[in-house]
Amino acid sequence: MLQANIPEGNDDDTAIIQRAYRNLLKSLPGPLNAEDKHNIRAAFELAAKAHQQQRRKSGEPYILHPIEVARICVEEIGLGPTAVVCALLHDVVEDTDVTLREIHGQFGDRVALIVDGLTKLDSLHDSESPQAENLTKVLRTMLTDVRVVLIKMADRLHNLRTIKSMAQHKQLKIAAETSTIYAPLAHRLGLYKIKSEFQDICLKITHPEEYHDIAEQLAQTRRARELYIEEFKRPIQKALEEQLGIEVKIIGRPKSIYSIWSKIRTKLVAFEDIYDLFAIRIIVDVPLEREKVTCWQAYAIVTDFYKPIPERLKDWITNPKANGYESLHTSVIGPKGLYVEVQIRSARMDDIAEHGFAAHWKYKGVRGVGNNANVFENWLNQVRETLENALSGSAVEFLADFQSNLFSEEVHVFTPKGEMKILPEGATALDFAFSIHSDVGCTCRAVKINHRVERINYKLKNGDQIQVITDRNQRPSEDWMHHVITAKAKNRIRAALKEEKRQLAALGRETLERKLQNQFKAPVEENADMLAKWFGFPNRLEFLSAIALEQVDLSGLKSFRADGSRLVEIEGEKAPQSGDGEPKPAEPLTGAKPLKQAINKADVFINGEPGNYYVFSFATCCNPVQGDPIFAYVGAKEGVKIHRTTCPNAPILLANYEYRVLKAEWGATVKADFVATILVTGIDAGPGVIQQLTDRISNLGINIRSFSITGEGGYFEGRISLVVSNTDQLNQAILALKQFKFVANVSRME
Ligand code: MN
């Protein structure tokens, strides 16, 4: 994707390429057998020759990319020689003249299958979302060979590590795709390290200032943090080793920049106020059968020294996460009264947590005890089911289903017999019923949660015991669609509703048949579609089932006369208004009221051209202000919209419709008005608060468009909409309000 043709390579290139290749070979553990050695060499030579004329955006020879992807597969994911061969070849079919058939001839079935899975689908130009379709393809191949998705992860990781040389708007697209799809997928595959790196790089692209701020503060506080970790470790290390009689590894890990950033954001705290900037990890190396008991012993010892916070105890050893993660987590009160997160796990659990899927296979034969022998198989089955159900819908719909079902955290619940079921977070009792069996779901009349009757849309909590009460006469209704979140339940309800409608339509058809026969001696078949349209229904099925429900006034038929077997409308008669009317177009997402745009349109450049070449407007979901980083989105109906790169809708737009995104920049500064809303929180200092805030803003010459304030318990929250001409003015207002002692935080609303 990043290549440009250049003349023949030179000697320097050859030396660099050879060095990279030798490094790759060195990264492979243990001696290779003759066949693997030969195949890796052959793949390298084929790829090097095929990519010879290409360079990456950074200017380096293209072949360095596949070599590096292969190295990541080995060193950071734990894959073996076959994956190396496939990684070396992963861009060959897509970007060069080499065909899949040649690869098949030289390397056989397995390699060809994987390389095919990694090759983007072509001719997707008329597709709604090429991104979604390509991902669907990757996942389908993943079901046959999971290495496809793992190599894809390595590919994405290397592209992100080298993203600097790309244009900014392309970086934004890639960041959006990564944070909506690849990061959650990495999480689901247990690739925690890669997930964190994905998130950190994305944050650096979308919020560069905040990223560098946090990175700097982390660096500044590093020494103090290391000393603290030492102090924390000292007493427990000795006690653990003496009492357990084994060597114990204790490490202190700083949290990722992304996780610190999201904490600052969601909890509205300052960097200094985040107590858990790091976690302490205690790793015990014991045989499989002693893992669980040893971890709990370690817990007992640690909590002899530091007081635990019971609500923070999480036992993912007894009930591992769906991605295979096992560990015992708790928080304790450490020296100086600080909260410290402690993770206790065995060396094997640690390996799986670091390397995810690939490490899991390594232990697969070993794992006979415990509950998670089949976590990955279960997950793959879920993927399979989602894919099968998706055959009917669009790729974008599939992606949405996939994200909501397979990427979410899960809840563990129980049947009355104590059998555990894992469902995605947010699943309801009705989802549970469908997870047991589709018949149980379809006939669900009531549910008992922990022996109490609850609504069927009760949101499941960890540990709930659920009893489903069925009734043979029960049937799914339309509103059930709002009570479930799992793909399985939705598909079964949809199918049941369709089936019911089909039966109704058969009844309606009989009614219509009688009428047409009596009045016109005309058959149904040749007239039903025309009549459906005339009566204002989208299709025959809806029309006929509405007849069965007596929702159609068939006296309207008197507007027709028979012409042979066909009905013809008598001139001058008017069709009735359709009952429900057209569905209204979706409302734009939240945000301030639409603004009167005073801005001169030439002040925005879209795709490098003056904005007035396009019909454009500013998105009301994020209200860009002159100076904000922005991009343009070509909507299906409303023309071009300018969004902020930090807009809450941006990831969805960029990830699913990247081909509709254009670069946008602000033009020369001209006086223009934008509305921006800021959120002010603080301690309620009495009746003068509003006056003080508004005076301060007015003194800056900034107009206030609206002001609302709420408060309770001595705390207030104010929303102020300002009319500003650019981000400088907005920041000025924010700074000015922060000066007040009674103000705790001021931020722009997104
Ligand atoms: Mn690639």
PDB file of N, CA and C in Angstrom, residues 222 236 245 333 515 595 659:
ATOM      1  N   ARG A 222       8.980   8.922  37.309  1.00  0.00           N
ATOM      2  CA  ARG A 222       9.451   7.547  37.244  1.00  0.00           C
ATOM      3  C   ARG A 222      10.281   7.146  38.466  1.00  0.00           C
ATOM      4  N   ILE A 236       7.236  -8.198  51.363  1.00  0.00           N
ATOM      5  CA  ILE A 236       6.481  -9.364  50.887  1.00  0.00           C
ATOM      6  C   ILE A 236       7.323 -10.359  50.108  1.00  0.00           C
ATOM      7  N   GLY A 245       8.220 -21.469  49.725  1.00  0.00           N
ATOM      8  CA  GLY A 245       9.348 -22.332  49.402  1.00  0.00           C
ATOM      9  C   GLY A 245       9.706 -22.345  47.928  1.00  0.00           C
ATOM     10  N   ILE A 333      -3.992  -1.477  50.338  1.00  0.00           N
ATOM     11  CA  ILE A 333      -3.503  -0.174  50.752  1.00  0.00           C
ATOM     12  C   ILE A 333      -2.028  -0.322  51.098  1.00  0.00           C
ATOM     13  N   LYS A 515     -62.219 -11.136  -1.983  1.00  0.00           N
ATOM     14  CA  LYS A 515     -62.695  -9.815  -2.417  1.00  0.00           C
ATOM     15  C   LYS A 515     -62.535  -9.640  -3.923  1.00  0.00           C
ATOM     16  N   LEU A 595     -26.067  25.774  14.383  1.00  0.00           N
ATOM     17  CA  LEU A 595     -25.670  27.171  14.450  1.00  0.00           C
ATOM     18  C   LEU A 595     -25.930  27.875  13.141  1.00  0.00           C
ATOM     19  N   TYR A 659     -13.503   5.577   2.706  1.00  0.00           N
ATOM     20  CA  TYR A 659     -13.407   6.114   1.348  1.00  0.00           C
ATOM     21  C   TYR A 659     -14.219   7.395   1.194  1.00  0.00           C
TER      22      TYR A 659
END
